[in-house]
Coordinates of C-alpha atoms in Angstrom, one line a residue:
M46 CA -16.1 -44.0 -79.3
K47 CA -13.4 -46.7 -79.2
S48 CA -15.2 -48.6 -82.0
S49 CA -15.4 -45.4 -84.0
G50 CA -11.7 -44.7 -83.6
K51 CA -10.8 -48.2 -84.5
S52 CA -12.9 -48.0 -87.7
W53 CA -11.2 -44.8 -88.7
R54 CA -7.8 -46.4 -88.1
L55 CA -8.7 -49.4 -90.2
L56 CA -10.0 -47.1 -93.0
L57 CA -6.8 -44.9 -93.0
T58 CA -4.5 -48.0 -93.0
L59 CA -6.6 -49.6 -95.8
E60 CA -7.3 -52.7 -93.6
T61 CA -11.0 -52.8 -94.5
E62 CA -13.1 -54.5 -97.2
A63 CA -13.4 -51.2 -98.9
A64 CA -9.6 -51.0 -99.5
P65 CA -9.7 -51.9 -103.2
K66 CA -12.3 -49.3 -103.9
L67 CA -10.4 -46.7 -102.0
L68 CA -7.2 -47.5 -103.9
V69 CA -9.0 -47.2 -107.3
S70 CA -11.0 -44.1 -106.5
P71 CA -8.3 -41.5 -107.1
I72 CA -7.7 -42.7 -110.7
F73 CA -11.4 -43.1 -111.3
I74 CA -12.0 -39.5 -110.2
F75 CA -9.1 -38.3 -112.4
L76 CA -10.5 -40.2 -115.4
V77 CA -13.9 -38.7 -114.9
A78 CA -12.4 -35.2 -114.6
V79 CA -10.2 -35.4 -117.7
T80 CA -12.2 -37.6 -120.1
V81 CA -15.8 -38.1 -119.2
F82 CA -16.7 -34.6 -118.2
P83 CA -14.9 -32.9 -121.2
T84 CA -16.6 -35.4 -123.5
I85 CA -20.1 -34.7 -122.1
Y86 CA -19.4 -30.9 -122.3
A87 CA -18.2 -31.3 -125.9
V88 CA -21.5 -33.2 -126.8
I89 CA -23.5 -30.4 -125.3
T90 CA -21.5 -27.7 -127.0
S91 CA -21.9 -29.5 -130.4
L92 CA -25.7 -29.1 -130.0
Q93 CA -25.4 -25.3 -129.6
Y94 CA -24.9 -22.2 -131.8
Y95 CA -21.7 -21.0 -130.1
F96 CA -19.3 -18.4 -131.6
L97 CA -16.5 -16.9 -129.5
S98 CA -17.2 -13.6 -131.2
E99 CA -20.8 -13.8 -129.9
P100 CA -20.6 -15.2 -126.4
Y101 CA -23.9 -13.8 -125.3
N102 CA -25.8 -15.3 -128.3
K103 CA -25.1 -18.9 -127.4
H104 CA -28.2 -21.1 -127.7
F105 CA -29.4 -24.6 -128.3
S106 CA -29.5 -25.4 -132.0
G107 CA -30.1 -29.2 -132.0
L108 CA -28.4 -31.1 -134.8
A109 CA -27.8 -28.0 -136.9
N110 CA -24.0 -28.3 -136.7
Y111 CA -24.1 -31.9 -137.8
R112 CA -26.5 -31.1 -140.7
F113 CA -24.2 -28.4 -141.8
M114 CA -21.2 -30.8 -141.6
L115 CA -22.9 -33.1 -144.1
T116 CA -23.0 -30.3 -146.7
D117 CA -19.6 -28.7 -145.8
A118 CA -17.2 -29.3 -148.7
R119 CA -14.2 -28.3 -146.5
F120 CA -15.2 -31.0 -144.0
W121 CA -15.3 -33.7 -146.7
G122 CA -12.0 -32.4 -148.1
S123 CA -10.3 -32.6 -144.7
L124 CA -11.7 -36.1 -144.2
K125 CA -10.3 -37.2 -147.6
T126 CA -6.9 -35.8 -146.6
T127 CA -7.1 -37.6 -143.3
L128 CA -7.9 -40.9 -145.0
L129 CA -5.1 -40.5 -147.5
F130 CA -2.7 -39.6 -144.7
M131 CA -3.7 -42.6 -142.5
A132 CA -3.8 -45.1 -145.3
A133 CA -0.3 -44.2 -146.6
S134 CA 1.3 -43.8 -143.2
I135 CA -0.1 -47.1 -141.7
C136 CA 0.8 -49.1 -144.8
F137 CA 4.4 -47.9 -144.9
E138 CA 4.8 -48.2 -141.1
M139 CA 3.3 -51.7 -140.8
I140 CA 5.5 -53.1 -143.6
A141 CA 8.7 -51.3 -142.6
G142 CA 8.0 -52.0 -138.9
V143 CA 7.8 -55.8 -139.5
I144 CA 10.9 -55.8 -141.6
L145 CA 12.9 -53.8 -139.1
A146 CA 11.6 -56.0 -136.2
L147 CA 12.8 -59.1 -138.1
L148 CA 16.2 -57.4 -138.5
M149 CA 16.4 -56.3 -134.8
S150 CA 15.4 -59.8 -133.6
R151 CA 18.8 -61.1 -134.9
K152 CA 21.9 -61.0 -132.8
F153 CA 24.7 -58.9 -134.2
F154 CA 27.6 -56.8 -133.0
G155 CA 26.2 -53.5 -131.5
S156 CA 22.6 -54.6 -131.7
G157 CA 21.8 -53.0 -128.3
L158 CA 23.2 -49.7 -129.4
A159 CA 21.4 -50.0 -132.8
K160 CA 18.1 -50.6 -131.1
T161 CA 18.6 -47.6 -128.8
L162 CA 19.5 -45.2 -131.6
F163 CA 16.6 -46.6 -133.7
L164 CA 14.1 -45.6 -131.1
L165 CA 15.2 -42.0 -130.9
P166 CA 12.6 -40.6 -133.4
T167 CA 9.8 -42.1 -131.4
I168 CA 10.8 -40.7 -128.0
T169 CA 11.5 -37.2 -129.5
T170 CA 8.9 -34.5 -128.9
P171 CA 6.6 -34.3 -132.0
V172 CA 7.0 -30.5 -132.1
V173 CA 10.8 -30.9 -132.1
V174 CA 10.5 -33.4 -134.9
G175 CA 8.4 -31.0 -136.9
L176 CA 10.9 -28.1 -136.4
I177 CA 13.8 -30.4 -137.5
W178 CA 12.1 -31.5 -140.7
V179 CA 11.1 -27.9 -141.5
M180 CA 14.8 -27.1 -141.6
M181 CA 15.6 -30.2 -143.6
F182 CA 12.9 -29.5 -146.1
D183 CA 13.9 -25.8 -146.5
P184 CA 14.0 -25.1 -150.3
Q185 CA 17.3 -23.2 -150.1
F186 CA 19.3 -24.4 -147.1
G187 CA 17.7 -27.8 -146.4
I188 CA 19.8 -31.0 -146.4
I189 CA 17.1 -32.8 -148.6
N190 CA 17.5 -30.5 -151.5
Y191 CA 21.2 -30.4 -151.1
L192 CA 21.4 -34.2 -151.5
L193 CA 19.0 -34.0 -154.5
D194 CA 21.3 -31.4 -156.0
Q195 CA 24.4 -33.5 -155.5
L196 CA 22.6 -36.4 -157.2
G197 CA 21.7 -34.2 -160.2
F198 CA 18.0 -33.7 -159.4
A199 CA 16.2 -30.3 -159.2
P200 CA 15.4 -28.9 -155.8
Q201 CA 11.8 -29.2 -154.6
A202 CA 9.5 -26.9 -152.6
W203 CA 8.5 -29.7 -150.3
L204 CA 6.2 -28.0 -147.9
S205 CA 4.8 -25.3 -150.2
G206 CA 3.8 -27.6 -153.1
T207 CA 0.2 -28.6 -153.2
H208 CA 1.0 -32.2 -154.0
S209 CA 4.3 -32.6 -152.3
A210 CA 3.3 -31.2 -148.9
I211 CA 1.1 -34.1 -147.9
W212 CA 3.7 -36.7 -148.9
A213 CA 6.3 -34.7 -147.0
V214 CA 4.3 -34.9 -143.7
I215 CA 3.5 -38.6 -144.4
G216 CA 7.3 -39.2 -144.7
V217 CA 7.9 -37.5 -141.4
D218 CA 5.3 -39.5 -139.6
V219 CA 6.7 -42.8 -141.1
W220 CA 10.2 -41.8 -140.0
E221 CA 9.0 -40.9 -136.5
W222 CA 6.6 -43.8 -135.7
T223 CA 7.9 -46.8 -137.7
P224 CA 10.2 -47.6 -134.7
Y225 CA 7.1 -47.9 -132.5
V226 CA 5.5 -50.5 -134.8
A227 CA 8.8 -52.3 -134.9
L228 CA 9.1 -52.3 -131.1
V229 CA 5.6 -53.8 -130.7
V230 CA 6.3 -56.5 -133.4
L231 CA 9.7 -57.2 -131.9
A232 CA 8.0 -58.0 -128.5
G233 CA 5.8 -60.5 -130.4
L234 CA 8.7 -62.1 -132.2
Q235 CA 10.6 -62.6 -128.9
S236 CA 7.7 -64.4 -127.4
L237 CA 7.3 -67.0 -130.2
P238 CA 7.9 -70.6 -129.3
D239 CA 10.7 -72.6 -131.0
E240 CA 8.9 -75.9 -131.5
P241 CA 6.8 -74.9 -134.6
Y242 CA 9.9 -73.6 -136.3
E243 CA 11.9 -76.7 -135.5
A244 CA 9.0 -78.9 -136.9
A245 CA 8.8 -76.7 -140.0
T246 CA 12.6 -77.1 -140.6
V247 CA 12.3 -80.8 -140.3
D248 CA 9.5 -80.7 -142.9
G249 CA 11.8 -78.8 -145.3
A250 CA 10.0 -75.4 -145.1
T251 CA 11.8 -72.4 -146.5
N252 CA 12.3 -69.2 -144.5
L253 CA 9.7 -67.4 -146.5
Q254 CA 7.2 -70.2 -145.8
K255 CA 8.0 -70.1 -142.1
F256 CA 7.4 -66.4 -142.1
W257 CA 4.1 -66.5 -144.0
H258 CA 2.6 -69.6 -142.4
L259 CA 4.0 -69.3 -138.8
T260 CA 5.4 -65.9 -138.0
L261 CA 2.6 -63.7 -139.4
P262 CA -0.3 -65.7 -137.8
L263 CA 1.5 -65.9 -134.4
I264 CA 2.3 -62.2 -134.3
K265 CA -1.2 -61.2 -135.5
P266 CA -2.3 -59.9 -132.0
Y267 CA 0.7 -57.6 -131.9
L268 CA 0.1 -56.3 -135.4
V269 CA -3.5 -55.5 -134.4
I270 CA -2.3 -53.6 -131.4
A271 CA 0.2 -51.6 -133.5
F272 CA -2.5 -50.9 -136.1
V273 CA -5.2 -49.8 -133.7
F274 CA -2.8 -47.5 -131.7
R275 CA -1.4 -46.0 -134.9
F276 CA -4.9 -45.5 -136.4
M277 CA -6.1 -43.7 -133.3
D278 CA -3.0 -41.5 -133.1
L279 CA -3.0 -40.7 -136.9
F280 CA -6.6 -39.7 -136.8
R281 CA -6.0 -37.0 -134.3
W282 CA -2.4 -36.1 -135.4
F283 CA -2.0 -32.4 -134.9
D284 CA 1.2 -31.1 -133.4
T285 CA 3.8 -32.0 -136.0
I286 CA 1.6 -31.0 -138.9
Y287 CA 0.8 -27.7 -137.2
V288 CA 4.5 -26.9 -136.9
M289 CA 5.3 -28.0 -140.4
T290 CA 2.4 -26.6 -142.6
K291 CA -0.5 -25.5 -140.4
G292 CA -2.7 -27.3 -142.8
G293 CA -1.3 -25.6 -145.9
P294 CA -0.6 -24.8 -148.6
G295 CA -4.2 -23.9 -148.9
T296 CA -5.9 -27.0 -147.5
A297 CA -3.5 -29.6 -148.9
T298 CA -2.5 -31.0 -145.5
E299 CA -5.6 -30.0 -143.5
T300 CA -6.7 -33.1 -141.6
L301 CA -9.9 -33.3 -139.6
N302 CA -8.1 -32.5 -136.4
M303 CA -6.5 -29.4 -138.0
F304 CA -9.9 -28.4 -139.5
G305 CA -11.5 -28.7 -136.1
Y306 CA -8.8 -26.5 -134.5
L307 CA -9.1 -23.8 -137.2
T308 CA -12.9 -23.9 -136.9
G309 CA -12.8 -23.3 -133.2
F310 CA -9.9 -20.9 -132.8
N311 CA -9.5 -19.1 -136.1
F312 CA -13.2 -19.0 -137.2
M313 CA -14.4 -19.0 -133.5
N314 CA -17.2 -21.4 -134.3
V315 CA -16.9 -23.5 -131.1
G316 CA -20.2 -25.4 -131.6
Y317 CA -19.2 -26.6 -135.1
A318 CA -15.7 -27.5 -133.9
A319 CA -17.2 -29.5 -131.0
S320 CA -19.4 -31.4 -133.5
I321 CA -16.3 -32.2 -135.6
G322 CA -14.5 -33.5 -132.5
I323 CA -17.5 -35.7 -131.5
T324 CA -17.7 -37.1 -135.1
M325 CA -14.0 -38.0 -134.9
L326 CA -14.5 -39.7 -131.6
F327 CA -17.3 -41.9 -133.1
M328 CA -15.2 -42.7 -136.1
I329 CA -12.2 -43.7 -134.0
T330 CA -14.3 -45.8 -131.7
F331 CA -16.2 -47.6 -134.4
V332 CA -13.2 -48.5 -136.6
S333 CA -11.0 -49.6 -133.6
K334 CA -13.8 -51.8 -132.3
F335 CA -14.5 -53.2 -135.8
V336 CA -10.8 -54.1 -136.3
I337 CA -10.5 -55.7 -132.8
N338 CA -13.7 -57.8 -133.3
L339 CA -12.5 -58.8 -136.8
S340 CA -9.2 -60.0 -135.4
R341 CA -10.9 -62.1 -132.8
K342 CA -13.1 -63.8 -135.3
G343 CA -10.1 -64.5 -137.5

């Protein structure tokens, strides 16, 4: 009995060899509950005929949802919109993020306050960001059209135009998340050694040559981190675009994530919506792994 009581005391005070496993077990159970189980359930659902309007007619349909996806013009249209959205946003954010990080790495009066204010878009709730920009893009009372009018340009229907809506939401994403890219790159810039730059200065290298041949290669891991995180986030971007356009006008801003939401909750085709989600998961995993492996080889 004494030995049993001592064992329980050691277990409760984490003084046993099993202490590391006991400390990790809560987060492991949490991850299984919120990631592994929902993913397995989504895979199973994607292999079923499952409409919310026909809950008692749910049955196994194999790869029928995936076969339909290959011939679904709306799926391919939403994929095209997603790729355009990601390509434009990442391109602008990476370029602007590097430029802003270089500016913020310099010492100047009020630099601390400037950095704090600059990060405000990133820490603002995406839904709030969407509501703010809806008001700013308002055709009659928005500040954007007011400034255009003051400059002599005609007002634009930003969020209701078939071609302008996608660029409006791209602009909002760039405004919101460029500071994040700049913050990651700034962390890389502040960790760079001084010796290579001193040697380059002695050799007569210009600032542009230093940036191209020293700074960019040295901050490459940070650029990869920023790229992968923004790629994953952009691929599943939903909240801001839902507040601003709900995928409209028509399907002009309907990304894959938005299409999956509409399929599941508007069209009530849960099985097909799950197959879209699983397809997105495979795309994100494949591209992220490919970029990381490519950066290691380089």
